[in-house]
Amino acid sequence: MAVSVFPSPAELGAALAALVAARGAARAGEGRFSLALSGGSLVELLARHLPPALRRPGGPAGEPWLLALCDERVAPGDNPHSTARAYQERLLPRLPEPAPTLLVPKAELGPEDAARDYGQRLRQAFPGAAVPEFDLLVLGLGPDGHTASLFPGHPLLQETEEIVAALTDSPKPPPERVTLTLPVLNAARTVVFAVTGEEKAPVVKRILEGNEENPLPAARVRPAAGELLWFLDEAAAKELTIPVERHSGL
Ligand code: 6PG
């Protein structure tokens, strides 16, 4: 595990965008680059910083990227809280060609059917793999230690069979959601947590320095054969005492 600390969310966003761009460029010529993204503040971080990073040399070329969601908020009707919608409005129109292939839950089906359908489409997108192996998976962290839509103490933390699951009791609104499960998060080649803000400092400390018997959801993300990165801003890192790699300003 490597922990990188940036002076501000802007620097963190730029570094995250550079990581995504570099990993995408590294796959070009070898096949499709698969990227799974979370919602929340991450949408804005990427919308600001990813499009310029991809316009530099080494940006997307060859096969379109596969862009999937780590979780989606299911809500009736027009669903203003939809993560897919946020990415469609904020990020996708600004990305250079070729446009990514989008794989998102169909929230209009309702949580159970959307989870089943998303699981099937994900399996088709990773033929032959027991569990989809994303090249890069970007996660956020809630102040309670949740990540994707996996919440503390929730039975979904025990899921070992399904790659996508529905929940109807999310403590973070809206209550109905669809989420990738831990087996998928832990099968990724690289997982990066992007966390900003003082409000997250205590839980960041608990996850990175604690050794709890019943770990918080984010602490259960330990890719079996992959790489685990934490990108924090100074505020989110302020309680840490473990060694971290500090990055200077832009
Ligand atoms: C969502 C998410 C969720 C998010 C964390 C952190 O639907 O909100 O995908 O898991 O990543 O709650 O959100 P913030 O970065 O906005 O605090």
XYZ file of N, CA, C and O in Angstrom, residues 76-249:
696
model
N -36.533 7.066 -7.698
C -37.625 7.057 -8.672
C -37.560 8.249 -9.619
O -36.976 9.281 -9.302
N -38.170 8.053 -10.777
C -38.337 9.149 -11.733
C -37.033 9.611 -12.327
O -36.162 8.821 -12.674
N -36.886 10.886 -12.357
C -35.820 11.542 -13.075
C -34.429 11.330 -12.425
O -33.395 11.495 -13.062
N -34.388 10.913 -11.185
C -33.164 10.549 -10.457
C -32.048 11.592 -10.544
O -30.998 11.342 -11.140
N -32.258 12.756 -9.932
C -31.222 13.797 -10.000
C -29.942 13.394 -9.277
O -28.892 13.995 -9.499
N -30.017 12.347 -8.414
C -28.826 11.945 -7.655
C -27.997 10.891 -8.379
O -26.993 10.431 -7.857
N -28.440 10.500 -9.567
C -27.753 9.424 -10.279
C -26.289 9.765 -10.548
O -25.960 10.834 -11.069
N -25.427 8.819 -10.213
C -24.000 9.010 -10.480
C -23.732 8.946 -11.985
O -22.929 9.720 -12.514
N -24.415 8.049 -12.676
C -24.232 7.955 -14.139
C -24.589 9.289 -14.780
O -23.875 9.786 -15.658
N -25.673 9.862 -14.308
C -26.112 11.138 -14.884
C -25.054 12.220 -14.625
O -24.742 13.028 -15.503
N -24.516 12.221 -13.410
C -23.491 13.222 -13.090
C -22.292 13.071 -14.023
O -21.785 14.068 -14.562
N -21.854 11.850 -14.247
C -20.715 11.661 -15.163
C -21.104 12.039 -16.594
O -20.311 12.630 -17.328
N -22.351 11.664 -16.983
C -22.777 11.985 -18.345
C -22.827 13.491 -18.567
O -22.473 13.981 -19.626
N -23.250 14.204 -17.527
C -23.355 15.660 -17.704
C -22.012 16.358 -17.531
O -21.690 17.287 -18.249
N -21.226 15.925 -16.570
C -20.037 16.688 -16.187
C -18.753 16.235 -16.885
O -17.889 17.031 -17.157
N -18.617 14.924 -17.089
C -17.315 14.435 -17.564
C -17.322 14.019 -19.034
O -16.482 14.463 -19.822
N -18.274 13.175 -19.386
C -18.190 12.529 -20.703
C -18.134 13.493 -21.883
O -17.328 13.285 -22.798
N -18.940 14.559 -21.890
C -18.886 15.437 -23.059
C -17.523 16.105 -23.232
O -17.209 16.604 -24.313
N -16.715 16.124 -22.177
C -15.434 16.837 -22.264
C -14.263 15.908 -22.566
O -13.124 16.356 -22.671
N -14.523 14.614 -22.656
C -13.419 13.680 -22.918
C -13.079 13.658 -24.404
O -13.974 13.716 -25.249
N -11.789 13.549 -24.724
C -11.414 13.419 -26.135
C -11.854 12.072 -26.706
O -12.138 11.137 -25.967
N -11.889 11.971 -28.013
C -12.229 10.707 -28.688
C -11.097 9.703 -28.498
O -9.963 10.122 -28.315
N -11.317 8.409 -28.577
C -12.623 7.800 -28.759
C -13.421 7.780 -27.451
O -12.838 7.570 -26.376
N -14.723 8.028 -27.554
C -15.580 8.049 -26.364
C -15.536 6.678 -25.684
O -15.484 5.657 -26.370
N -15.513 6.651 -24.346
C -15.479 5.349 -23.674
C -16.778 4.566 -23.865
O -17.825 5.155 -24.121
N -16.666 3.257 -23.727
C -17.863 2.418 -23.667
C -18.360 2.489 -22.237
O -17.619 2.174 -21.307
N -19.591 2.905 -22.083
C -20.136 3.119 -20.734
C -20.895 1.902 -20.264
O -21.737 1.376 -20.992
N -20.626 1.476 -19.039
C -21.356 0.349 -18.467
C -21.885 0.814 -17.121
O -21.103 0.965 -16.165
N -23.187 1.097 -17.062
C -23.750 1.645 -15.818
C -25.029 0.900 -15.461
O -25.730 0.402 -16.345
N -25.333 0.820 -14.163
C -26.586 0.168 -13.770
C -27.788 0.928 -14.329
O -27.760 2.160 -14.420
N -28.828 0.173 -14.697
C -30.065 0.804 -15.174
C -30.952 1.036 -13.958
O -31.766 0.169 -13.587
N -30.804 2.190 -13.346
C -31.482 2.473 -12.084
C -33.000 2.395 -12.226
O -33.701 2.049 -11.277
N -33.498 2.653 -13.436
C -34.957 2.662 -13.629
C -35.567 1.275 -13.422
O -36.776 1.130 -13.245
N -34.737 0.218 -13.410
C -35.263 -1.137 -13.186
C -35.580 -1.395 -11.718
O -36.177 -2.401 -11.371
N -35.122 -0.513 -10.844
C -35.254 -0.772 -9.404
C -34.030 -1.541 -8.942
O -33.342 -2.171 -9.763
N -33.731 -1.517 -7.635
C -32.443 -2.027 -7.178
C -32.154 -3.493 -7.513
O -31.076 -3.802 -8.032
N -33.135 -4.388 -7.246
C -32.848 -5.827 -7.438
C -32.576 -6.143 -8.906
O -31.571 -6.782 -9.238
N -33.491 -5.690 -9.779
C -33.327 -6.006 -11.203
C -32.127 -5.268 -11.795
O -31.417 -5.803 -12.643
N -31.907 -4.063 -11.327
C -30.757 -3.306 -11.844
C -29.460 -4.026 -11.462
O -28.526 -4.109 -12.266
N -29.411 -4.568 -10.257
C -28.202 -5.281 -9.819
C -27.992 -6.536 -10.662
O -26.879 -6.816 -11.125
N -29.078 -7.291 -10.874
C -28.965 -8.527 -11.666
C -28.487 -8.190 -13.081
O -27.557 -8.803 -13.605
N -29.127 -7.199 -13.676
C -28.817 -6.821 -15.047
C -27.377 -6.279 -15.157
O -26.627 -6.639 -16.065
N -26.984 -5.461 -14.211
C -25.621 -4.886 -14.251
C -24.593 -6.007 -14.074
O -23.577 -6.039 -14.770
N -24.892 -6.946 -13.182
C -23.984 -8.084 -12.969
C -23.812 -8.878 -14.255
O -22.690 -9.247 -14.626
N -24.934 -9.109 -14.961
C -24.841 -9.886 -16.213
C -24.022 -9.145 -17.256
O -23.165 -9.716 -17.922
N -24.280 -7.856 -17.391
C -23.543 -7.094 -18.411
C -22.058 -6.974 -18.058
O -21.198 -7.010 -18.930
N -21.780 -6.892 -16.767
C -20.365 -6.854 -16.359
C -19.671 -8.171 -16.678
O -18.536 -8.186 -17.164
N -20.366 -9.271 -16.396
C -19.754 -10.579 -16.703
C -19.480 -10.701 -18.193
O -18.432 -11.206 -18.601
N -20.429 -10.203 -19.018
C -20.209 -10.260 -20.477
C -19.026 -9.386 -20.895
O -18.335 -9.681 -21.854
N -18.813 -8.313 -20.165
C -17.722 -7.399 -20.522
C -16.351 -7.963 -20.132
O -15.319 -7.474 -20.589
N -16.362 -8.963 -19.253
C -15.096 -9.602 -18.834
C -15.227 -11.113 -19.074
O -15.243 -11.885 -18.120
N -15.336 -11.520 -20.352
C -15.603 -12.936 -20.605
C -14.464 -13.808 -20.083
O -13.294 -13.427 -20.163
N -14.845 -14.935 -19.520
C -13.827 -15.880 -19.060
C -13.308 -15.586 -17.673
O -12.615 -16.414 -17.077
N -13.624 -14.428 -17.110
C -13.107 -14.105 -15.765
C -14.151 -14.504 -14.718
O -15.332 -14.217 -14.879
N -13.727 -15.174 -13.666
C -14.656 -15.554 -12.595
C -15.211 -14.285 -11.957
O -16.383 -14.190 -11.620
N -14.341 -13.303 -11.820
C -14.725 -12.010 -11.251
C -14.090 -10.950 -12.148
O -12.911 -11.080 -12.500
N -14.849 -9.918 -12.559
C -14.238 -8.874 -13.408
C -12.986 -8.279 -12.745
O -12.988 -7.996 -11.550
N -11.955 -8.136 -13.558
C -10.705 -7.559 -13.032
C -10.494 -6.217 -13.694
O -10.017 -6.144 -14.830
N -10.849 -5.148 -12.995
C -10.663 -3.817 -13.559
C -9.182 -3.450 -13.523
O -8.466 -3.766 -12.568
N -8.745 -2.743 -14.572
C -7.367 -2.246 -14.558
C -7.204 -1.213 -13.450
O -6.174 -1.187 -12.768
N -8.219 -0.373 -13.293
C -8.134 0.676 -12.270
C -9.526 0.931 -11.706
O -10.495 1.065 -12.467
N -9.590 0.989 -10.401
C -10.869 1.210 -9.733
C -10.670 2.365 -8.755
O -9.743 2.345 -7.943
N -11.492 3.394 -8.895
C -11.316 4.598 -8.070
C -12.458 4.672 -7.055
O -13.629 4.690 -7.429
N -12.090 4.721 -5.792
C -13.080 4.690 -4.708
C -13.042 5.968 -3.891
O -11.981 6.582 -3.710
N -14.197 6.340 -3.345
C -14.277 7.407 -2.353
C -14.398 6.775 -0.968
O -14.413 5.544 -0.822
N -14.476 7.618 0.023
C -14.597 7.132 1.406
C -15.586 8.027 2.141
O -15.445 9.255 2.114
N -16.561 7.409 2.789
C -17.497 8.185 3.601
C -16.928 8.383 4.996
O -16.063 7.615 5.429
N -17.417 9.368 5.742
C -16.901 9.610 7.095
C -17.161 8.441 8.043
O -16.518 8.313 9.078
N -18.082 7.548 7.662
C -18.369 6.357 8.472
C -17.535 5.152 8.035
O -17.699 4.057 8.556
N -16.685 5.340 7.031
C -15.841 4.228 6.562
C -16.444 3.466 5.401
O -15.887 2.457 4.969
N -17.595 3.926 4.867
C -18.159 3.207 3.712
C -17.360 3.527 2.461
O -16.708 4.578 2.363
N -17.458 2.613 1.536
C -16.887 2.858 0.214
C -17.789 2.181 -0.799
O -18.475 1.205 -0.457
N -17.803 2.690 -2.049
C -18.858 2.315 -2.999
C -20.167 2.416 -2.213
O -20.368 3.380 -1.475
N -21.062 1.423 -2.278
C -22.232 1.460 -1.373
C -22.161 0.287 -0.407
O -23.137 -0.422 -0.170
N -20.987 0.095 0.162
C -20.762 -0.939 1.185
C -20.613 -0.220 2.516
O -19.647 0.529 2.719
N -21.575 -0.435 3.398
C -21.655 0.339 4.635
C -21.277 -0.496 5.853
O -21.448 -1.727 5.850
N -20.792 0.168 6.920
C -20.362 -0.564 8.118
C -21.480 -1.443 8.680
O -22.631 -1.016 8.755
N -21.136 -2.669 9.016
C -22.080 -3.586 9.654
C -23.110 -4.173 8.702
O -23.962 -4.955 9.105
N -23.048 -3.839 7.428
C -24.072 -4.313 6.482
C -23.771 -5.755 6.051
O -22.601 -6.096 5.828
N -24.833 -6.588 5.911
C -24.607 -7.983 5.485
C -23.884 -8.099 4.139
O -23.228 -9.116 3.884
N -23.981 -7.066 3.295
C -23.304 -7.147 1.986
C -21.790 -7.279 2.104
O -21.126 -7.691 1.160
N -21.265 -6.948 3.283
C -19.805 -7.094 3.472
C -19.402 -8.570 3.437
O -18.230 -8.888 3.250
N -20.394 -9.453 3.644
C -20.088 -10.900 3.654
C -20.279 -11.523 2.271
O -20.058 -12.718 2.110
N -20.703 -10.749 1.294
C -21.020 -11.317 -0.024
C -19.767 -11.905 -0.674
O -18.737 -11.243 -0.749
N -19.896 -13.163 -1.112
C -18.737 -13.773 -1.776
C -19.078 -14.273 -3.181
O -18.176 -14.556 -3.964
N -20.379 -14.411 -3.493
C -20.775 -14.993 -4.788
C -21.097 -13.935 -5.833
O -20.583 -13.981 -6.948
N -21.969 -13.011 -5.455
C -22.438 -12.030 -6.436
C -21.366 -10.955 -6.666
O -20.680 -10.549 -5.723
N -21.301 -10.483 -7.917
C -20.342 -9.407 -8.197
C -20.985 -8.032 -8.061
O -20.309 -7.021 -7.900
N -22.313 -8.015 -8.157
C -23.079 -6.774 -7.972
C -24.223 -7.080 -7.020
O -24.808 -8.162 -7.100
N -24.543 -6.162 -6.135
C -25.640 -6.399 -5.197
C -26.499 -5.158 -5.074
O -26.053 -4.036 -5.357
N -27.734 -5.391 -4.643
C -28.672 -4.296 -4.402
C -28.768 -4.067 -2.904
O -28.609 -5.005 -2.115
N -29.023 -2.834 -2.507
C -29.394 -2.588 -1.112
C -30.515 -1.564 -1.093
O -30.642 -0.752 -2.006
N -31.330 -1.659 -0.053
C -32.480 -0.755 0.060
C -32.441 -0.015 1.386
O -33.392 0.651 1.755
N -31.320 -0.158 2.093
C -31.223 0.441 3.429
C -29.921 1.219 3.604
O -29.300 1.195 4.658
N -29.507 1.910 2.525
C -28.276 2.687 2.639
C -28.473 3.821 3.649
O -29.423 4.591 3.539
N -27.577 3.949 4.634
C -27.699 5.076 5.559
C -27.415 6.421 4.888
O -27.874 7.452 5.357
N -26.657 6.389 3.800
C -26.453 7.630 3.027
C -27.555 7.675 1.961
O -27.708 6.720 1.208
N -28.345 8.747 1.906
C -29.424 8.768 0.926
C -28.895 8.816 -0.513
O -27.801 9.330 -0.723
N -29.650 8.318 -1.488
C -30.915 7.621 -1.321
C -30.695 6.199 -0.811
O -29.623 5.626 -1.046
N -31.706 5.615 -0.132
C -31.518 4.303 0.497
C -31.331 3.164 -0.492
O -30.701 2.159 -0.164
N -31.884 3.309 -1.710
C -31.785 2.210 -2.679
C -30.575 2.426 -3.580
O -30.409 3.488 -4.189
N -29.773 1.405 -3.650
C -28.522 1.507 -4.405
C -28.144 0.169 -5.018
O -28.647 -0.881 -4.616
N -27.202 0.238 -5.943
C -26.604 -0.945 -6.552
C -25.111 -0.773 -6.397
O -24.597 0.334 -6.598
N -24.421 -1.822 -6.004
C -22.971 -1.662 -5.761
C -22.170 -2.879 -6.210
O -22.666 -4.013 -6.163
N -20.949 -2.639 -6.638
C -19.999 -3.737 -6.806
C -19.738 -4.304 -5.415
O -19.788 -3.584 -4.414
N -19.444 -5.575 -5.345
C -19.179 -6.207 -4.045
C -17.665 -6.289 -3.794
O -16.855 -6.057 -4.710
N -17.321 -6.678 -2.581
C -15.888 -6.753 -2.231
C -15.084 -7.674 -3.149
O -13.934 -7.336 -3.479
N -15.642 -8.834 -3.594
C -14.812 -9.654 -4.497
C -14.358 -8.891 -5.741
O -13.241 -9.103 -6.225
N -15.185 -7.994 -6.253
C -14.768 -7.231 -7.451
C -13.745 -6.159 -7.059
O -12.728 -5.982 -7.731
N -14.010 -5.471 -5.962
C -13.050 -4.432 -5.552
C -11.673 -5.066 -5.320
O -10.642 -4.505 -5.679
N -11.679 -6.268 -4.747
C -10.404 -6.896 -4.404
C -9.761 -7.660 -5.559
O -8.671 -8.212 -5.406
N -10.456 -7.696 -6.701
C -9.861 -8.353 -7.879
C -9.210 -7.340 -8.816
O -8.571 -7.718 -9.802
N -9.366 -6.053 -8.515
C -8.833 -5.028 -9.429
C -7.311 -5.057 -9.458
O -6.665 -5.436 -8.481
N -6.761 -4.631 -10.601
C -5.286 -4.579 -10.706
C -4.736 -3.426 -9.886
O -3.675 -3.527 -9.286
N -5.453 -2.316 -9.897
C -5.079 -1.190 -9.033
C -6.347 -0.587 -8.455
O -7.327 -0.391 -9.172
N -6.315 -0.325 -7.153
C -7.405 0.404 -6.498
C -6.808 1.683 -5.941
O -5.760 1.657 -5.288
N -7.479 2.802 -6.212
C -7.028 4.054 -5.600
C -8.198 4.690 -4.857
O -9.290 4.845 -5.412
N -7.975 5.003 -3.588
C -8.935 5.773 -2.811
C -8.567 7.242 -2.970
O -7.390 7.614 -2.812
N -9.562 8.070 -3.262
C -9.337 9.516 -3.367
C -10.173 10.176 -2.278
O -11.404 10.095 -2.309
N -9.502 10.793 -1.301
C -10.209 11.280 -0.116
C -9.729 12.687 0.235
O -8.528 12.928 0.392
N -10.687 13.595 0.376
C -10.330 14.967 0.738
C -11.183 15.432 1.918
O -12.289 14.949 2.127
N -10.640 16.382 2.666
C -11.432 17.061 3.690
C -11.180 16.569 5.100
O -11.006 15.378 5.341
N -11.184 17.524 6.015
C -10.906 17.287 7.422
C -11.892 16.313 8.067
O -11.552 15.536 8.946
N -13.117 16.361 7.568
C -14.186 15.515 8.093
C -13.817 14.027 7.990
O -14.253 13.195 8.785
N -12.953 13.704 7.025
C -12.585 12.303 6.805
C -11.336 11.905 7.600
O -10.974 10.728 7.620
N -10.658 12.888 8.227
C -9.360 12.592 8.872
C -9.451 11.470 9.918
O -8.620 10.555 9.916
N -10.457 11.491 10.820
C -10.491 10.421 11.829
C -10.683 9.027 11.220
O -10.044 8.062 11.658
N -11.526 8.927 10.207
C -11.773 7.595 9.646
C -10.584 7.142 8.796
O -10.250 5.955 8.745
N -9.902 8.088 8.162
C -8.692 7.735 7.414
C -7.670 7.144 8.387
O -7.042 6.112 8.122
N -7.538 7.766 9.555
C -6.587 7.260 10.558
C -6.994 5.852 11.018
O -6.165 4.944 11.105
N -8.287 5.686 11.285
C -8.766 4.370 11.743
C -8.456 3.294 10.713
O -8.033 2.188 11.044
N -8.683 3.628 9.445
C -8.500 2.613 8.401
C -7.019 2.328 8.154
O -6.610 1.176 8.041
N -6.217 3.371 8.098
C -4.816 3.159 7.720
C -3.933 2.788 8.906
O -2.872 2.196 8.714
N -4.353 3.130 10.109
C -3.483 2.840 11.258
C -4.105 1.870 12.248
O -3.415 1.346 13.115
N -5.406 1.649 12.115
C -6.063 0.750 13.063
C -5.881 -0.690 12.623
O -5.465 -0.964 11.508
N -6.170 -1.592 13.518
C -6.102 -3.002 13.174
C -7.319 -3.634 13.825
O -7.209 -4.333 14.816
N -8.487 -3.312 13.259
C -9.723 -3.642 13.954
C -10.171 -5.065 13.648
O -9.973 -5.563 12.550
N -10.789 -5.659 14.647
C -11.275 -7.028 14.499
C -12.374 -7.110 13.436
O -12.465 -8.073 12.689
N -13.192 -6.081 13.421
C -14.299 -6.042 12.464
C -14.083 -4.812 11.576
O -14.667 -3.767 11.805
N -13.220 -4.930 10.573
C -12.781 -3.733 9.832
C -13.920 -3.008 9.128
O -14.891 -3.620 8.693
N -13.777 -1.718 9.031
C -14.719 -0.890 8.273
C -14.674 -1.316 6.799
O -13.673 -1.876 6.338
N -15.753 -1.034 6.054
C -15.779 -1.476 4.650
C -14.527 -1.089 3.854
O -13.936 -1.930 3.163
N -14.095 0.152 3.964
C -12.938 0.568 3.158
C -11.670 -0.172 3.563
O -10.770 -0.371 2.741
N -11.598 -0.602 4.826
C -10.408 -1.325 5.283
C -10.402 -2.759 4.760
O -9.394 -3.461 4.856
N -11.530 -3.206 4.225
C -11.602 -4.569 3.668
C -11.168 -4.586 2.210
O -11.171 -5.641 1.577
N -10.878 -3.435 1.653
C -10.404 -3.383 0.267
C -8.893 -3.565 0.292
O -8.141 -2.670 0.694
N -8.498 -4.767 -0.053
C -7.077 -5.138 -0.058
C -6.883 -6.038 -1.259
O -6.946 -7.257 -1.132
N -6.688 -5.457 -2.443
C -6.650 -6.269 -3.665
C -5.664 -7.426 -3.534
O -4.500 -7.212 -3.148
N -6.171 -8.625 -3.847
C -5.402 -9.844 -3.603
C -4.058 -9.804 -4.335
O -3.008 -10.071 -3.754
N -4.109 -9.484 -5.635
C -2.863 -9.493 -6.403
C -2.564 -8.103 -6.936
O -1.633 -7.913 -7.701
N -3.360 -7.142 -6.566
C -3.231 -5.805 -7.156
C -2.562 -4.821 -6.218
O -2.098 -5.160 -5.134
N -2.570 -3.589 -6.678
C -1.881 -2.500 -5.987
C -2.946 -1.637 -5.290
O -4.015 -1.412 -5.842
N -2.636 -1.169 -4.088
C -3.568 -0.329 -3.335
C -2.921 1.027 -3.075
O -1.849 1.113 -2.467
N -3.580 2.084 -3.568
C -3.050 3.436 -3.398
C -4.068 4.285 -2.645
O -5.277 4.138 -2.854
N -3.576 5.146 -1.803
C -4.447 6.129 -1.148
C -3.952 7.510 -1.539
O -2.769 7.830 -1.327
N -4.835 8.337 -2.104
C -4.539 9.727 -2.423
C -5.345 10.584 -1.445
O -6.584 10.552 -1.457
N -4.647 11.338 -0.617
C -5.301 12.159 0.407
C -4.884 13.611 0.230
O -3.762 13.887 -0.213
N -5.755 14.540 0.627
C -5.264 15.910 0.743
C -4.776 16.105 2.184
O -4.997 15.235 3.047
N -4.100 17.221 2.439
C -3.505 17.456 3.776
C -4.561 17.341 4.877
O -4.295 16.818 5.946
N -5.756 17.858 4.582
C -6.803 17.869 5.607
C -7.213 16.447 5.982
O -7.357 16.120 7.170
N -7.374 15.583 4.994
C -7.797 14.204 5.277
C -6.674 13.407 5.938
O -6.922 12.422 6.642
N -5.412 13.846 5.717
C -4.250 13.106 6.232
C -3.770 13.630 7.578
O -2.823 13.090 8.147
N -4.450 14.656 8.095
C -3.815 15.404 9.191
C -3.636 14.619 10.488
O -2.810 14.984 11.304
N -4.350 13.517 10.680
C -4.169 12.745 11.923
C -3.208 11.572 11.760
O -2.935 10.852 12.711
N -2.690 11.376 10.554
C -1.848 10.188 10.314
C -0.468 10.322 10.935
O 0.134 11.399 10.900
N 0.035 9.200 11.447
C 1.417 9.200 11.936
C 2.278 8.210 11.136
O 3.491 8.173 11.312
N 1.664 7.407 10.290
C 2.453 6.478 9.464
C 3.219 7.269 8.396
O 2.820 8.379 8.055
N 4.285 6.682 7.847
C 5.006 7.387 6.786
C 4.138 7.539 5.543
O 3.440 6.599 5.157
N 4.165 8.732 4.969
C 3.401 8.984 3.744
C 4.333 9.679 2.756
O 5.374 10.207 3.151
N 3.928 9.656 1.500
C 4.727 10.380 0.507
C 4.059 11.724 0.284
O 2.904 11.777 -0.148
N 4.767 12.796 0.626
C 4.165 14.136 0.475
C 4.530 14.708 -0.887
O 5.675 14.645 -1.316
N 3.538 15.256 -1.554
C 3.763 15.859 -2.875
C 3.606 17.365 -2.727
O 2.717 17.833 -2.036
N 4.469 18.086 -3.417
C 4.382 19.552 -3.298
C 3.317 20.092 -4.269
O 2.719 19.337 -5.023
N 3.153 21.405 -4.237
C 2.107 22.052 -5.046
C 2.337 21.908 -6.536
O 3.384 21.425 -6.978
